Coordinates of N, CA and C in Angstrom, one line a residue:
M1 N -96.3 62.6 -13.8 CA -95.5 61.6 -14.4 C -96.1 60.2 -14.4
R2 N -96.1 59.6 -15.5 CA -96.7 58.3 -15.6 C -95.6 57.2 -15.4
R3 N -95.8 56.3 -14.5 CA -94.8 55.3 -14.1 C -95.0 54.1 -15.1
T4 N -93.8 53.4 -15.3 CA -93.9 52.1 -16.0 C -94.4 51.1 -15.1
A5 N -94.8 49.9 -15.7 CA -95.3 48.8 -14.8 C -94.2 48.4 -13.8
A6 N -92.9 48.3 -14.3 CA -91.8 47.9 -13.4 C -91.7 48.9 -12.2
E7 N -91.8 50.2 -12.5 CA -91.7 51.2 -11.4 C -92.9 51.0 -10.4
A8 N -94.1 50.8 -10.9 CA -95.2 50.6 -10.1 C -95.1 49.4 -9.2
I9 N -94.6 48.3 -9.8 CA -94.4 47.1 -9.0 C -93.3 47.4 -8.0
A10 N -92.2 48.0 -8.4 CA -91.1 48.3 -7.5 C -91.5 49.1 -6.3
L11 N -92.3 50.1 -6.5 CA -92.8 50.9 -5.4 C -93.6 50.1 -4.4
S12 N -94.4 49.3 -5.0 CA -95.2 48.4 -4.1 C -94.4 47.4 -3.3
V13 N -93.4 46.9 -3.9 CA -92.5 45.9 -3.2 C -91.7 46.6 -2.2
I14 N -91.1 47.8 -2.5 CA -90.3 48.4 -1.4 C -91.1 49.0 -0.3
A15 N -92.4 49.4 -0.6 CA -93.3 49.8 0.4 C -93.6 48.7 1.4
R16 N -93.6 47.5 0.9 CA -93.9 46.3 1.7 C -92.7 45.8 2.4
N17 N -91.6 45.7 1.7 CA -90.4 45.0 2.2 C -89.2 45.9 2.5
G18 N -89.3 47.2 2.2 CA -88.2 48.1 2.4 C -87.0 47.8 1.5
I19 N -85.8 48.2 1.9 CA -84.6 48.1 1.1 C -84.3 46.6 0.8
A20 N -84.7 45.7 1.7 CA -84.4 44.3 1.5 C -85.0 43.8 0.2
A21 N -86.1 44.4 -0.3 CA -86.7 44.0 -1.5 C -85.8 44.0 -2.7
I22 N -84.9 45.0 -2.7 CA -83.9 45.1 -3.8 C -83.1 43.8 -3.9
W23 N -82.5 43.4 -2.8 CA -81.7 42.2 -2.7 C -82.5 41.0 -3.1
E24 N -83.7 40.9 -2.5 CA -84.6 39.8 -2.8 C -84.9 39.6 -4.3
L25 N -85.1 40.8 -4.9 CA -85.4 40.8 -6.4 C -84.2 40.4 -7.2
E26 N -83.0 40.8 -6.8 CA -81.8 40.5 -7.5 C -81.5 39.0 -7.3
V27 N -81.7 38.4 -6.2 CA -81.6 37.0 -5.9 C -82.6 36.2 -6.8
A28 N -83.8 36.6 -6.8 CA -84.8 36.0 -7.6 C -84.5 36.0 -9.1
A29 N -83.9 37.1 -9.5 CA -83.5 37.2 -11.0 C -82.4 36.3 -11.3
A30 N -81.5 36.2 -10.4 CA -80.3 35.2 -10.6 C -80.8 33.8 -10.6
E31 N -81.7 33.4 -9.7 CA -82.2 32.1 -9.6 C -83.0 31.8 -10.9
T32 N -83.8 32.7 -11.3 CA -84.6 32.5 -12.5 C -83.8 32.4 -13.7
H33 N -82.7 33.2 -13.8 CA -81.8 33.1 -15.0 C -81.1 31.7 -15.0
A34 N -80.7 31.2 -13.8 CA -80.0 29.9 -13.7 C -80.9 28.8 -14.1
T35 N -82.2 28.9 -14.1 CA -83.1 27.9 -14.5 C -83.5 28.0 -16.0
G36 N -82.8 29.0 -16.7 CA -83.0 29.1 -18.1 C -84.2 30.0 -18.5
R37 N -84.8 30.7 -17.6 CA -85.9 31.6 -17.9 C -85.4 33.0 -18.1
E38 N -84.7 33.2 -19.2 CA -84.1 34.5 -19.4 C -85.1 35.7 -19.5
T39 N -86.2 35.5 -20.1 CA -87.2 36.6 -20.2 C -87.7 37.0 -18.8
A40 N -88.1 36.0 -18.0 CA -88.5 36.3 -16.7 C -87.5 36.9 -15.8
A41 N -86.2 36.4 -16.0 CA -85.1 37.0 -15.2 C -84.9 38.5 -15.6
A42 N -85.0 38.8 -16.9 CA -84.9 40.2 -17.4 C -86.0 41.1 -16.8
I43 N -87.2 40.6 -16.7 CA -88.3 41.3 -16.1 C -88.0 41.6 -14.6
I44 N -87.6 40.6 -13.9 CA -87.3 40.7 -12.5 C -86.2 41.7 -12.3
T45 N -85.2 41.6 -13.1 CA -84.0 42.5 -13.1 C -84.5 44.0 -13.3
E46 N -85.4 44.2 -14.3 CA -85.9 45.5 -14.5 C -86.7 46.1 -13.3
I47 N -87.4 45.2 -12.6 CA -88.1 45.6 -11.4 C -87.1 46.0 -10.3
A48 N -86.1 45.1 -10.2 CA -85.1 45.4 -9.1 C -84.4 46.7 -9.4
E49 N -84.0 47.0 -10.6 CA -83.4 48.2 -10.9 C -84.3 49.4 -10.7
A50 N -85.6 49.3 -11.0 CA -86.5 50.3 -10.8 C -86.7 50.5 -9.3
A51 N -86.7 49.5 -8.5 CA -86.8 49.6 -7.0 C -85.6 50.3 -6.5
E52 N -84.4 50.0 -7.0 CA -83.2 50.7 -6.5 C -83.3 52.2 -6.8
R53 N -83.7 52.5 -8.0 CA -83.8 54.0 -8.4 C -84.9 54.6 -7.5
E54 N -86.0 54.0 -7.3 CA -87.1 54.6 -6.5 C -86.6 54.7 -5.0
W55 N -85.9 53.8 -4.5 CA -85.4 53.8 -3.1 C -84.5 55.0 -3.0
F56 N -83.5 55.2 -3.9 CA -82.6 56.3 -3.8 C -83.3 57.7 -4.0
R57 N -84.3 57.7 -4.9 CA -85.1 58.9 -5.2 C -85.8 59.3 -3.9
L58 N -86.5 58.3 -3.3 CA -87.2 58.6 -2.0 C -86.3 59.0 -0.9
A59 N -85.1 58.3 -0.8 CA -84.2 58.6 0.3 C -83.5 60.0 0.1
T60 N -83.4 60.5 -1.1 CA -82.8 61.8 -1.3 C -83.8 62.9 -1.5
S61 N -85.1 62.6 -1.4 CA -86.0 63.7 -1.6 C -86.1 64.6 -0.4
P62 N -86.4 65.9 -0.6 CA -86.5 66.9 0.5 C -87.5 66.4 1.6
E63 N -88.6 65.8 1.1 CA -89.6 65.3 2.1 C -89.0 64.3 3.1
S64 N -88.1 63.4 2.6 CA -87.5 62.4 3.5 C -86.6 63.0 4.5
A65 N -86.0 64.1 4.2 CA -85.2 64.9 5.2 C -86.0 65.4 6.3
W66 N -87.2 65.9 5.9 CA -88.1 66.5 6.9 C -88.7 65.3 7.8
R67 N -89.0 64.2 7.2 CA -89.5 63.1 7.9 C -88.4 62.6 8.9
S68 N -87.1 62.5 8.5 CA -86.1 62.1 9.5 C -85.9 63.1 10.6
I69 N -86.0 64.4 10.3 CA -85.9 65.4 11.3 C -87.0 65.3 12.3
G70 N -88.2 65.1 11.8 CA -89.4 65.0 12.6 C -89.4 63.7 13.5
S71 N -88.6 62.7 13.1 CA -88.7 61.5 13.9 C -87.6 61.4 15.0
T72 N -86.8 62.5 15.1 CA -85.8 62.5 16.2 C -86.3 63.0 17.5

């Protein structure tokens, strides 16, 4: 499966910052929108939404269940 640019960036951001990255991206999108940069805000929002989808996909994958079992 080929990922979009937003999905690739989202994976990189959540790998580095964890779930907090989603909130940070949403705040950045809101701040960017408030300064009148709608296109940039839309791009950041797209990345935030991709990050949320990826986070839930990773959290609900069978591999993550095995990782959590192995860490107990």
